[in-house]
Each structure stands twice: as structure tokens, then as C-alpha cells.
Short mmCIF file of C-alpha atoms in Angstrom, two decimals:
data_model
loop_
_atom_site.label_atom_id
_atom_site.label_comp_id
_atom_site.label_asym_id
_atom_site.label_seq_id
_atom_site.Cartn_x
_atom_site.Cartn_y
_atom_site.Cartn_z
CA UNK A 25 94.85 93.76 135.14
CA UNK A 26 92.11 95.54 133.50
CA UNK A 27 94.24 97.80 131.95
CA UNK A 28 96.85 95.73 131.05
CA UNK A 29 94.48 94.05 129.44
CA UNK A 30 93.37 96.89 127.07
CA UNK A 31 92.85 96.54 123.68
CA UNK A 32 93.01 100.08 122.27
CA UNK A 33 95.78 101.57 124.34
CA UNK A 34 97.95 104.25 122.80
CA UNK A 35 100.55 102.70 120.99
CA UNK A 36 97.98 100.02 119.24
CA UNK A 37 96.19 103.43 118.21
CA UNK A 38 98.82 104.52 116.51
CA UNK A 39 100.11 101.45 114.52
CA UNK A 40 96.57 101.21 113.40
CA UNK A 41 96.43 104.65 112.14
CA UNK A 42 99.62 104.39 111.13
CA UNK A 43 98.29 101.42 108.85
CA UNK A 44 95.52 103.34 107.83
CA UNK A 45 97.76 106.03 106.10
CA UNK A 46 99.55 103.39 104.37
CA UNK A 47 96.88 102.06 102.32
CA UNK A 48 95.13 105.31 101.97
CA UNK A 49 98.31 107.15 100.43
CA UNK A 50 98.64 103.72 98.07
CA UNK A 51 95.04 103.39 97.13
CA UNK A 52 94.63 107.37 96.42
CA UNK A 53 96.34 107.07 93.46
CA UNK A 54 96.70 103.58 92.16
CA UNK A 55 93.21 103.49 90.35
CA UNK A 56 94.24 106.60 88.62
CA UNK A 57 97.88 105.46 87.65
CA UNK A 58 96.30 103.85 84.25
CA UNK A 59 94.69 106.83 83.44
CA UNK A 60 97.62 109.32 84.55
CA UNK A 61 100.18 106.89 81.90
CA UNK A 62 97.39 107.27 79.06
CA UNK A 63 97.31 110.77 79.19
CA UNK A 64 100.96 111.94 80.00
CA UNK A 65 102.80 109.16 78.07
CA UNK A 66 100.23 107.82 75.41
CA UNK A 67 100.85 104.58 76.86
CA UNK A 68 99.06 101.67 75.41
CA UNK A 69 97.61 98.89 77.89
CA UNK A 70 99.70 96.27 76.97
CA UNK A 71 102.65 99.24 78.15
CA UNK A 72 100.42 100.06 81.10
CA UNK A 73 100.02 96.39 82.08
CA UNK A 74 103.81 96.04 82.37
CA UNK A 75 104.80 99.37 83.82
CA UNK A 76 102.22 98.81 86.88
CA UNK A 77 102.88 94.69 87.60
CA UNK A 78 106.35 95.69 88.53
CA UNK A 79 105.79 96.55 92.01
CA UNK A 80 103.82 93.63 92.98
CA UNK A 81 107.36 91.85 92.15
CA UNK A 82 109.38 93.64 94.33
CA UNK A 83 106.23 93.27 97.28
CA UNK A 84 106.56 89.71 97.11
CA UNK A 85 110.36 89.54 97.06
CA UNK A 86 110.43 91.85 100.19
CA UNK A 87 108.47 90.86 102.24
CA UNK A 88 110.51 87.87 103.14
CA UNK A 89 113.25 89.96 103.77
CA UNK A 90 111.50 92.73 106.19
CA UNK A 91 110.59 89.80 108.41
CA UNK A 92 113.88 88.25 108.71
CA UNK A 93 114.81 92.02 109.70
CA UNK A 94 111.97 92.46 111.71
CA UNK A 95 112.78 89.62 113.55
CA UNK A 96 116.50 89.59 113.44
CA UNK A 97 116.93 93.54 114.35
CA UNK A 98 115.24 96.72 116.12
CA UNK A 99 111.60 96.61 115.01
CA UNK A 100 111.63 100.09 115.49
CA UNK A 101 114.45 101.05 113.36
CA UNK A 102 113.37 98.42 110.93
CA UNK A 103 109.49 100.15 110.66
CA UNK A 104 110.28 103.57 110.72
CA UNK A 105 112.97 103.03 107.87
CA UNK A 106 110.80 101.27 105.83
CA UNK A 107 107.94 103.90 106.24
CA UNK A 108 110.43 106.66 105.27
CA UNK A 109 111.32 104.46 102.14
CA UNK A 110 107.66 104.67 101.23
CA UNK A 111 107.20 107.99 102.28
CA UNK A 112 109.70 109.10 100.62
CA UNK A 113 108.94 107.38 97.05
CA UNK A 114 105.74 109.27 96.57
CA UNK A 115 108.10 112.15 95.63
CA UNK A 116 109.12 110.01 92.71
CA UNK A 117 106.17 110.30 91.42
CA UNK A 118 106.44 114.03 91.14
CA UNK A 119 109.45 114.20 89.75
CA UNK A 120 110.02 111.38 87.50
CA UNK A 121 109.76 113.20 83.65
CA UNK A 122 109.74 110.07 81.73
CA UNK A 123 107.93 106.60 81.34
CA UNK A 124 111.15 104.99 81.83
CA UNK A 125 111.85 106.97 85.14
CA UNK A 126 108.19 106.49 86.42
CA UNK A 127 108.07 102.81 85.28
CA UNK A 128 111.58 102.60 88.29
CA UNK A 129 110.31 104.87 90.80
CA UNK A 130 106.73 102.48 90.45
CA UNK A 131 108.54 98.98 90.23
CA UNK A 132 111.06 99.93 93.40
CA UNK A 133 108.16 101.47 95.36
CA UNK A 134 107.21 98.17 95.57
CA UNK A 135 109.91 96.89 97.78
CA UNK A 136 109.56 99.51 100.68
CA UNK A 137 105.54 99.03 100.43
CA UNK A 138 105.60 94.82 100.72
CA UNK A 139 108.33 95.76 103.75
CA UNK A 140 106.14 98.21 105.54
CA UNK A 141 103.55 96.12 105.92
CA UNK A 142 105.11 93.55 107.02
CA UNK A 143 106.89 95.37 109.65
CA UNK A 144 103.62 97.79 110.74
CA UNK A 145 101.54 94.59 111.59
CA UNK A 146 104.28 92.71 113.39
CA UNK A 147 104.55 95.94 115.91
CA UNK A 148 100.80 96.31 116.09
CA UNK A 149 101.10 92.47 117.44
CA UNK A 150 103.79 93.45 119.39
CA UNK A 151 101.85 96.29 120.97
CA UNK A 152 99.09 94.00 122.17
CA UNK A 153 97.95 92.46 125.34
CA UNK A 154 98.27 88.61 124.65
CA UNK A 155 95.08 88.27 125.87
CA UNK A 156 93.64 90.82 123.09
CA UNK A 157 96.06 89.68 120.24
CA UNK A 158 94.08 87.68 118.14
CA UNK A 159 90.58 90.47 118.49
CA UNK A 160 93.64 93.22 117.78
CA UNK A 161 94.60 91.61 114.58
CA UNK A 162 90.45 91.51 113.52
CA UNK A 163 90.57 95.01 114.25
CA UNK A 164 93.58 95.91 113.03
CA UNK A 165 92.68 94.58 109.49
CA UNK A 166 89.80 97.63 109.39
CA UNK A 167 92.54 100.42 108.81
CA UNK A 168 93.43 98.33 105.32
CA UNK A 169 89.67 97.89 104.31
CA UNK A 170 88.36 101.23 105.98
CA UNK A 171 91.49 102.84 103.80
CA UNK A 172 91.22 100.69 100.46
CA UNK A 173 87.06 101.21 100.23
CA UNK A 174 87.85 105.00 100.59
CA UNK A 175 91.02 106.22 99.27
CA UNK A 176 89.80 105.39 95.61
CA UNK A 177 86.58 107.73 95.95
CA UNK A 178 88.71 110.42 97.65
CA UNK A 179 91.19 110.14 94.14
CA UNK A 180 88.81 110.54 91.99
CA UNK A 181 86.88 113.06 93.39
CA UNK A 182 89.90 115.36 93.95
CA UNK A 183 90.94 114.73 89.95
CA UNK A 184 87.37 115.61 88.80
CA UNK A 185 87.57 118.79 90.80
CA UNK A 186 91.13 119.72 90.49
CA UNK A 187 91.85 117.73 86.80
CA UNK A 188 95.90 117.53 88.00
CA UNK A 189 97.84 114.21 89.03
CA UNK A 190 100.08 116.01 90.81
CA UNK A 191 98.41 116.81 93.53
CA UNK A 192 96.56 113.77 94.06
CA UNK A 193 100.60 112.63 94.68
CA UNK A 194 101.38 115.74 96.95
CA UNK A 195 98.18 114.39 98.86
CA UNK A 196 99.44 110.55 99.13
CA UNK A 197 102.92 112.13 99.82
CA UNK A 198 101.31 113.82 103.02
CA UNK A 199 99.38 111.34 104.29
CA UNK A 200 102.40 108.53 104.19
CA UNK A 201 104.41 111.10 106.23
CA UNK A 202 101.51 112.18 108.95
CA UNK A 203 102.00 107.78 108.90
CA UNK A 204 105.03 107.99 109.49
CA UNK A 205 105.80 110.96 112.33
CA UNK A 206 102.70 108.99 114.17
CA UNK A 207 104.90 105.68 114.17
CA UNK A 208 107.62 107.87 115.21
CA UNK A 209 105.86 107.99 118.55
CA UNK A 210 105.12 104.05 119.38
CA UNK A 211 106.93 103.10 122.23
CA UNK A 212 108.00 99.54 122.37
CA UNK A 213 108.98 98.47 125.73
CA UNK A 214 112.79 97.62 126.41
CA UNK A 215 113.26 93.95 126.19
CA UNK A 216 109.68 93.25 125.12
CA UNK A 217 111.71 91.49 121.85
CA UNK A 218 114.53 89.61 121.68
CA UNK A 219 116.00 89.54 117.72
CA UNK A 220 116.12 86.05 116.74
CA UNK A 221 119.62 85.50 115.66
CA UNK A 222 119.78 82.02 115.09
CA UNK A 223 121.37 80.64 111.78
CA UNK A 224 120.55 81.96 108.21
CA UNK A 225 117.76 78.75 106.94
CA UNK A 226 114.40 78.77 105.07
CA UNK A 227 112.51 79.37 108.17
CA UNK A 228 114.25 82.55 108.90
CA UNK A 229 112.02 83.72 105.60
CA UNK A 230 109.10 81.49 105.13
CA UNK A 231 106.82 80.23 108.56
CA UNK A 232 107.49 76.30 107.75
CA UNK A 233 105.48 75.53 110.35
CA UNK A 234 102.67 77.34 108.63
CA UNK A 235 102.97 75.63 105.52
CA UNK A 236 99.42 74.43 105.25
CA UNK A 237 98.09 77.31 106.61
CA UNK A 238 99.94 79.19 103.66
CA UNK A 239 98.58 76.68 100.70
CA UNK A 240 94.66 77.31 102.14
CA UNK A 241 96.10 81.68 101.96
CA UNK A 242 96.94 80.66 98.27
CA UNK A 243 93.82 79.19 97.30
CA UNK A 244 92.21 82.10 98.85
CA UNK A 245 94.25 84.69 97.05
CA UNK A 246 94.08 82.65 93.94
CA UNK A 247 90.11 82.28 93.83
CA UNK A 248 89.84 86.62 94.74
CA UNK A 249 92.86 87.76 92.51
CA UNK A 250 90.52 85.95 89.14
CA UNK A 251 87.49 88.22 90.41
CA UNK A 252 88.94 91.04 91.01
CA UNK A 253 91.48 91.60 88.20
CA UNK A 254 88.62 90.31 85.80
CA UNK A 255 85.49 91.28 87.03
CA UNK A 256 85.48 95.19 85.85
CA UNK A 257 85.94 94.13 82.13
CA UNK A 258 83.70 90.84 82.74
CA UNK A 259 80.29 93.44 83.94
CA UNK A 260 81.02 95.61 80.96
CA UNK A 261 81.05 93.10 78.29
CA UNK A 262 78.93 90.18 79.75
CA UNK A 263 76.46 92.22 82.10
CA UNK A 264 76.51 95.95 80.36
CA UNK A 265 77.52 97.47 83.94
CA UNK A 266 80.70 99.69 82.69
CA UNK A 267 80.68 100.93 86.05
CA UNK A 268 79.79 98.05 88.17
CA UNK A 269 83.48 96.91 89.49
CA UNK A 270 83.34 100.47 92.14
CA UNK A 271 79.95 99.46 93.20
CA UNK A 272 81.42 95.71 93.79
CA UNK A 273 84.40 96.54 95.82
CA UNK A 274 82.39 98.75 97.57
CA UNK A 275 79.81 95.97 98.93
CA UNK A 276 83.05 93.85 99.61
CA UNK A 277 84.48 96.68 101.74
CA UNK A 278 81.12 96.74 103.88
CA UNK A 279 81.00 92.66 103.75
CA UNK A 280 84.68 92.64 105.64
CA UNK A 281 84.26 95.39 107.79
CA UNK A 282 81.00 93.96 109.12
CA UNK A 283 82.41 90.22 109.27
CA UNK A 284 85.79 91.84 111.11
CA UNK A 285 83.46 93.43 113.80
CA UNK A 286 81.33 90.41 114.62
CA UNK A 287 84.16 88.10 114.16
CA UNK A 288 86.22 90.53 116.65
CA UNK A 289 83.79 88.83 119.81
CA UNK A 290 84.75 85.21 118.57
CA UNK A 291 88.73 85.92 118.86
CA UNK A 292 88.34 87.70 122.15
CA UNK A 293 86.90 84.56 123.50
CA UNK A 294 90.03 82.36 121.94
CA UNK A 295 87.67 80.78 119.06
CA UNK A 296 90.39 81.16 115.90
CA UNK A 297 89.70 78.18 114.46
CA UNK A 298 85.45 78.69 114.78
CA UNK A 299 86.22 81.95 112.87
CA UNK A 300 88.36 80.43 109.93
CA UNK A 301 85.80 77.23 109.76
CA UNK A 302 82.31 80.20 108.98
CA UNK A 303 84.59 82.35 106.97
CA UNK A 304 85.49 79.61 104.32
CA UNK A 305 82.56 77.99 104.31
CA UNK A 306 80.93 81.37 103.65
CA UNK A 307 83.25 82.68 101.33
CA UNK A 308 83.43 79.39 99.30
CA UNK A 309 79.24 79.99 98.25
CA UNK A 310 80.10 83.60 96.99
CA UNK A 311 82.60 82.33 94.13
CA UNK A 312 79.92 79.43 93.45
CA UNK A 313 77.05 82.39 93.01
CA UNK A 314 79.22 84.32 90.75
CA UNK A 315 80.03 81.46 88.66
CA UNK A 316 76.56 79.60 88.59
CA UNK A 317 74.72 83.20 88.00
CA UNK A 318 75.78 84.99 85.42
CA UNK A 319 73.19 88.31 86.83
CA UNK A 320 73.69 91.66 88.39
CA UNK A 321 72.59 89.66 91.59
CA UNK A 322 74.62 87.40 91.19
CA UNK A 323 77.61 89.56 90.82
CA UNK A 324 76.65 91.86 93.65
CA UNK A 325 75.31 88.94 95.59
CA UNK A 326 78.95 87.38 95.44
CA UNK A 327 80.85 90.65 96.73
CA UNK A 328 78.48 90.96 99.82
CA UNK A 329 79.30 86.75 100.34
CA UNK A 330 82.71 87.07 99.84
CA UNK A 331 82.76 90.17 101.87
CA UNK A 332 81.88 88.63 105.23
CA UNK A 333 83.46 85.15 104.54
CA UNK A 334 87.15 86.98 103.58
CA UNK A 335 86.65 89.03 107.05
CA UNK A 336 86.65 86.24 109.11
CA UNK A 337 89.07 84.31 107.41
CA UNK A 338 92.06 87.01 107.18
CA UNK A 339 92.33 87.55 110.86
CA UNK A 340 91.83 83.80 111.46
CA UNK A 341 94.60 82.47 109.49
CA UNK A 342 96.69 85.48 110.81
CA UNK A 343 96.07 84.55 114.11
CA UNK A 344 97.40 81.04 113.56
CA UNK A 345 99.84 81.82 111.52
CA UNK A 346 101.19 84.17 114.64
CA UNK A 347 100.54 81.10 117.44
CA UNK A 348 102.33 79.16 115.30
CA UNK A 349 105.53 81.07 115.85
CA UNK A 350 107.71 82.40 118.91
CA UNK A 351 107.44 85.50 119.58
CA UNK A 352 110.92 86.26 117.73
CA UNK A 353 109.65 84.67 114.27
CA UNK A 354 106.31 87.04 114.32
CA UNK A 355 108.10 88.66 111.73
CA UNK A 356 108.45 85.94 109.52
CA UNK A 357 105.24 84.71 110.20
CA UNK A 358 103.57 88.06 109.07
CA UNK A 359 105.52 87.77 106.07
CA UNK A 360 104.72 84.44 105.02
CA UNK A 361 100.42 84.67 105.29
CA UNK A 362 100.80 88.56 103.22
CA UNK A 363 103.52 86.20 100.66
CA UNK A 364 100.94 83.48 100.66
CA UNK A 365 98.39 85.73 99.25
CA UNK A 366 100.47 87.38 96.96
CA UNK A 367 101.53 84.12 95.44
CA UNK A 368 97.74 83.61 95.16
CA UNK A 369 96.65 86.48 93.60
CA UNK A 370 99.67 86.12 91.22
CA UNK A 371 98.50 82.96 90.18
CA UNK A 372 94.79 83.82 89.93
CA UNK A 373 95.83 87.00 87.24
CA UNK A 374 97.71 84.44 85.42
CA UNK A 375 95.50 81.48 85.17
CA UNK A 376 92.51 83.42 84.93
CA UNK A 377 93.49 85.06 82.00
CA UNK A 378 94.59 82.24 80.48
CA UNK A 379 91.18 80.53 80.99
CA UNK A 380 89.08 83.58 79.50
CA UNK A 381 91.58 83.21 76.68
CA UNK A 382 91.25 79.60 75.95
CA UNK A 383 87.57 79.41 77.01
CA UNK A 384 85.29 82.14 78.43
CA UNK A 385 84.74 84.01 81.57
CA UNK A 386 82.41 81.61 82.69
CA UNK A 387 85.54 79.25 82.68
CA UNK A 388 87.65 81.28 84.86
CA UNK A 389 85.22 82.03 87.54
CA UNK A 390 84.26 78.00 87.72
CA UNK A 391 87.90 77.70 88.00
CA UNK A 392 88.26 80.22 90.54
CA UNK A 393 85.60 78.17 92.48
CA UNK A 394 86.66 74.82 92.32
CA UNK A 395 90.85 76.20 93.70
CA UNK A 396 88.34 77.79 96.70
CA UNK A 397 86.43 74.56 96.87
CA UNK A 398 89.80 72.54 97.20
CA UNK A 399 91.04 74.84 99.73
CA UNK A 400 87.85 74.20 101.73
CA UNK A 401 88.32 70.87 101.52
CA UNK A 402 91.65 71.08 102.71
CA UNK A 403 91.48 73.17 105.38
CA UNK A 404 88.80 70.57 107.01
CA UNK A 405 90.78 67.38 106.07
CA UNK A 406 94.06 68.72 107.21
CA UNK A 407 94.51 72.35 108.34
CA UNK A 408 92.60 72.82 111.23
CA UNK A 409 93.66 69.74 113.25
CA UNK A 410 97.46 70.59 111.84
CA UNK A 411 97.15 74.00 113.69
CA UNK A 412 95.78 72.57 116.85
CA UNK A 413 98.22 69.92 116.97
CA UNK A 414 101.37 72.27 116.52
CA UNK A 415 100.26 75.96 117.78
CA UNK A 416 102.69 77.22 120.56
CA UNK A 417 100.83 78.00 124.05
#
């Protein structure tokens, strides 16, 4: 029993690493992208803004599809093809010659990152002990935030010593497929899923079940996508830090990895909904200190806050998100909770700048607090006895 019962057996290993390559070969070269269109195309940042918001389109419009495949066929086959498909678009990178070509390769690339995602986590849930499943997913969330807090560092260091884009895509190109022949070598057990092939409906896409689980995901994504998109420009012109927003994400990164690691114990013993109730109530007190104090401590003060509430909410809500569906809708229940945020984040880049617009940043950032505050409130009124009422045993 004891080890059936493992958490870190092989294949789990490998899904998470597997993971981990994704968002390092994404993240090496993203925060460079705006710089690498200034200086090959002479592209201006209104051109900039469009050419890079593409692919977050084509994420959120996939990922409803990969878990109606990832549920509906061979997880397998469905992974590994959509880890090719991003593989295999770093190339584009190297070869497109033109702002029009780089603008499709970077819109359609995307698509196969939203899907791969999608599918990676549903097999690293597949992978798991029941009994470990809802620690696994706490864990399983390091490889993003272990990979996002370094890949970024790693980029620019290798373009201040080497000064050329292209390899910094070689290098992303590499690590996706070193992802890829490791999830090459997962075995899933015969019969472990059965494709759902019920009739075509919304809930084939979208968790319905999980509906208001998903709103409190928006409110979350909707409060951190105002911060983050705005916060860089915010510390240079409001708190003269024009280098602040790499020290910020940094203290995040070590907020959610600590929060993941403590909040790991909690899921082992079965305590979801304990994890999701500290995580918003802490996370809801960092927006309020970055809107109340307008301060370097304030502003670092939030990202450490944030940090540790976000880590125990993302594997929370995950977690319920998955007990809320049969095994053959895990799929479509990863989906909806990464669509959820999306939709969130969306909406925060949109509104936000609208506020700072109309207003001021101060405006934004009390908005951004007040959709988190909402969601809190939510979540207690409704959510919580919602999942405990409905979750599948």
C-alpha cells in the first residue's frame, strides 16, 4: 500500500519536469520578445502591444478544446501532440524574416501552448495515487513558479553575454524538446481512462458544475492581471523604481513556492477547502496594502502577501475543480479553472487600463481590490458550501 501510495513515483516525475520545461522554454524568451521587435523591426509599442496579445487569444480558445480531447481521446496521443506543436513552434521564431510572419508564428503558438497545459496537468492527475492527488497538484504547481521566477533571469543573462535573440530561441527550442522526449516516456496504465464519449454539450468544454468555483478563479485573475500588467510602469512613474517589477515577481515567486510547500501538508490530510479559506483571506490583504500604501513597502509588502495567499489558493480551487468531475471530465475540468483565469486576467488588462486612463493608478489598484474583496465574499457566502454539497466521492 505504501507504495501505491507514493507521491513522487516515476511517471509523476516526469510530467512535472515535463511541466517545468514548458514554462521555462516560454518564459526564456517572452520578457525579451518586446525588446527583440524594437530592435529587429522598429516596432512601436502600440505595434508591440498587438503583435504579443495574440497568443493569449488563441490560449483561451484552446484550451476548451484540448480538454474535450483530453477527455474524449488517448491522453497520450493528445499530450505528446500538443507538446510537439509547441516544440516545434519555437523554430518559428528562427525563421520567421518578417513582422508579419513573426506576428503568425507568435499568435498560433498560442493555441498549442493553452493545449499543452491543459493536457500535461490532466496526466500528472492521472499519474497520481488518489490518495496523494490533491498534495500532487500543490506540488505540481512548483515546476510553473520554480520555471516562471527563473527562466526570465536565465534570458537575460544569456542576451547580455551573448547580445543575439537567436540563441536565446535555439535554447527555448531545446528545452521544449528535452520536455517533450521525457513525456515520451510516461506510462499510463491500460484502462486507467475511459474517453468520455457522451454527446457534444457545454459541459463537454466548460466544468458547469464548477461554475462558482470558476467566477471566484475570475476575480482572482482579474485582481493579479491589474498588478501585474501595470505595476512595472506604475514603480517607475509613481515610486521612481524603474527596475522594481523583477524584484516584485521575484518575492511573489518565493511567496507561492513557500505557501505551495506548507499548504502541500494540509491537502495530504484532505483539508481543500481549509487551504482555499487562508489563501483568500491572505491574498485579499495584499491587494488592500498595495492600494492603501502607495510605498516601496507597500509594493513589496503586497508581492510577498499575495505570494503565499495565491499558493494556497491555486491548488485549492484545482483540487475542487478536479472532485467536482468524473474522472473522464478531468480534462475539461483542467481547462475550465486555467480558462477561468485567463478570462480574469483578460479582464483585469482591460479594465485596469481603462481606470488609470479615466482616473489614476490609485483607481485601478482600489478596483483591483474591491473585484478580490467580492470574490472573498463570495467564496464564503456561496462557494465553499456549493463545493461540499456537490463534490463527487
Amino acid at each position: 500500500m505504501k507504495h501505491a501510495e507514493k507521491l513522487w513515483n516515476s511517471n509523476y516525475v516526469k510530467v512535472w519536469l515535463a511541466n517545468f520545461m514548458i514554462f521555462f522554454s516560454f518564459m526564456i524568451v517572452t520578457p525579451l520578445l518586446p525588446i527583440y521587435l524594437s530592435d529587429t523591426y522598429h516596432a512601436d509599442k502600440d505595434t508591440i502591444g498587438f503583435v504579443l496579445s495574440g497568443y493569449t487569444l488563441t490560449a483561451l480558445l484552446a484550451r476548451p478544446i484540448a480538454g474535450y480531447l483530453v477527455d474524449s481521446f488517448s491522453r497520450r496521443i493528445v499530450l505528446l501532440t500538443c507538446y510537439f506543436l509547441f516544440f516545434a513552434f519555437f523554430a518559428g521564431y528562427l525563421i520567421a524574416g518578417t513582422m508579419t510572419l513573426f506576428t503568425i508564428v507568435r499568435t498560433l503558438h498560442g493555441a498549442p501552448m493553452g493545449s499543452v497545459t491543459v493536457a500535461n496537468s490532466t496526466c500528472a492527475i492521472d499519474v497520481l495515487h488518489p490518495a496523494r492527488r490533491a498534495e500532487g497538484i500543490g506540488y505540481y504547481g512548483l515546476s510553473n513558479n520554480l520555471a516562471t521566477s527563473i527562466a526570465p533571469t536565465a534570458g537575460l543573462l544569456v542576451y547580455d553575454y551573448i547580445g543575439d535573440y537567436d540563441t536565446l530561441f535555439i535554447i527555448a527550442l531545446c528545452t521544449a524538446g528535452i520536455g517533450l522526449l521525457i513525456n515520451a516516456s510516461v506510462h499510463f496504465t491500460k484502462g486507467s481512462v475511459i474517453p468520455n464519449k457522451s454527446p457534444l454539450s457545454l459541459d463537454r468544454f466548460f466544468l458547469v458544475e464548477g461554475w462558482s468555483e470558476g467566477l471566484v478563479m475570475v476575480t482572482i485573475g482579474l485582481s493579479y492581471g491589474v498588478l501585474a500588467t501595470y505595476l512595472a510602469i506604475y514603480g517607475k512613474e509613481r515610486l521612481g523604481m524603474s527596475a522594481g517589477s523583477g524584484a516584485w515577481f521575484a518575492i511573489l515567486s518565493c511567496g507561492l513556492i513557500l505557501s505551495r510547500l506548507v499548504g502541500a501538508r494540509s491537502l495530504r490530510k484532505g483539508r481543500v477547502v481549509e487551504n482555499v479559506n487562508h489563501g483568500i483571506l491572505v491574498s485579499v490583504f495584499g491587494y488592500l496594502l498595495f492600494a492603501l500604501l502607495e510605498h516601496p513597502v507597500g509594493f513589496y509588502g503586497a508581492a510577498i502577501i499575495i505570494g503565499l495567499g495565491n499558493g494556497h489558493i491555486w491548488p485549492g480551487l484545482q483540487t475542487m475543480f478536479i472532485n467536482l468531475a468524473p474522472h473522464n471530465k478531468r480534462g475539461t475540468a483542467n481547462s475550465t479553472v486555467l480558462t477561468c483565469w485567463d478570462i480574469g486576467m483578460g479582464l483585469g488588462v482591460v479594465f485596469g487600463g481603462m481606470a488609470i486612463h479615466q482616473w489614476s493608478y490609485s483607481a485601478a489598484f482600489w478596483f483591483a481590490f474591491i473585484v478580490n474583496l467580492l470574490g472573498v465574499i463570495f467564496y464564503f457566502a456561496y462557494v465553499r458550501q456549493h463545493y461540499l454539497r456537490m463534490k463527487l466521492e
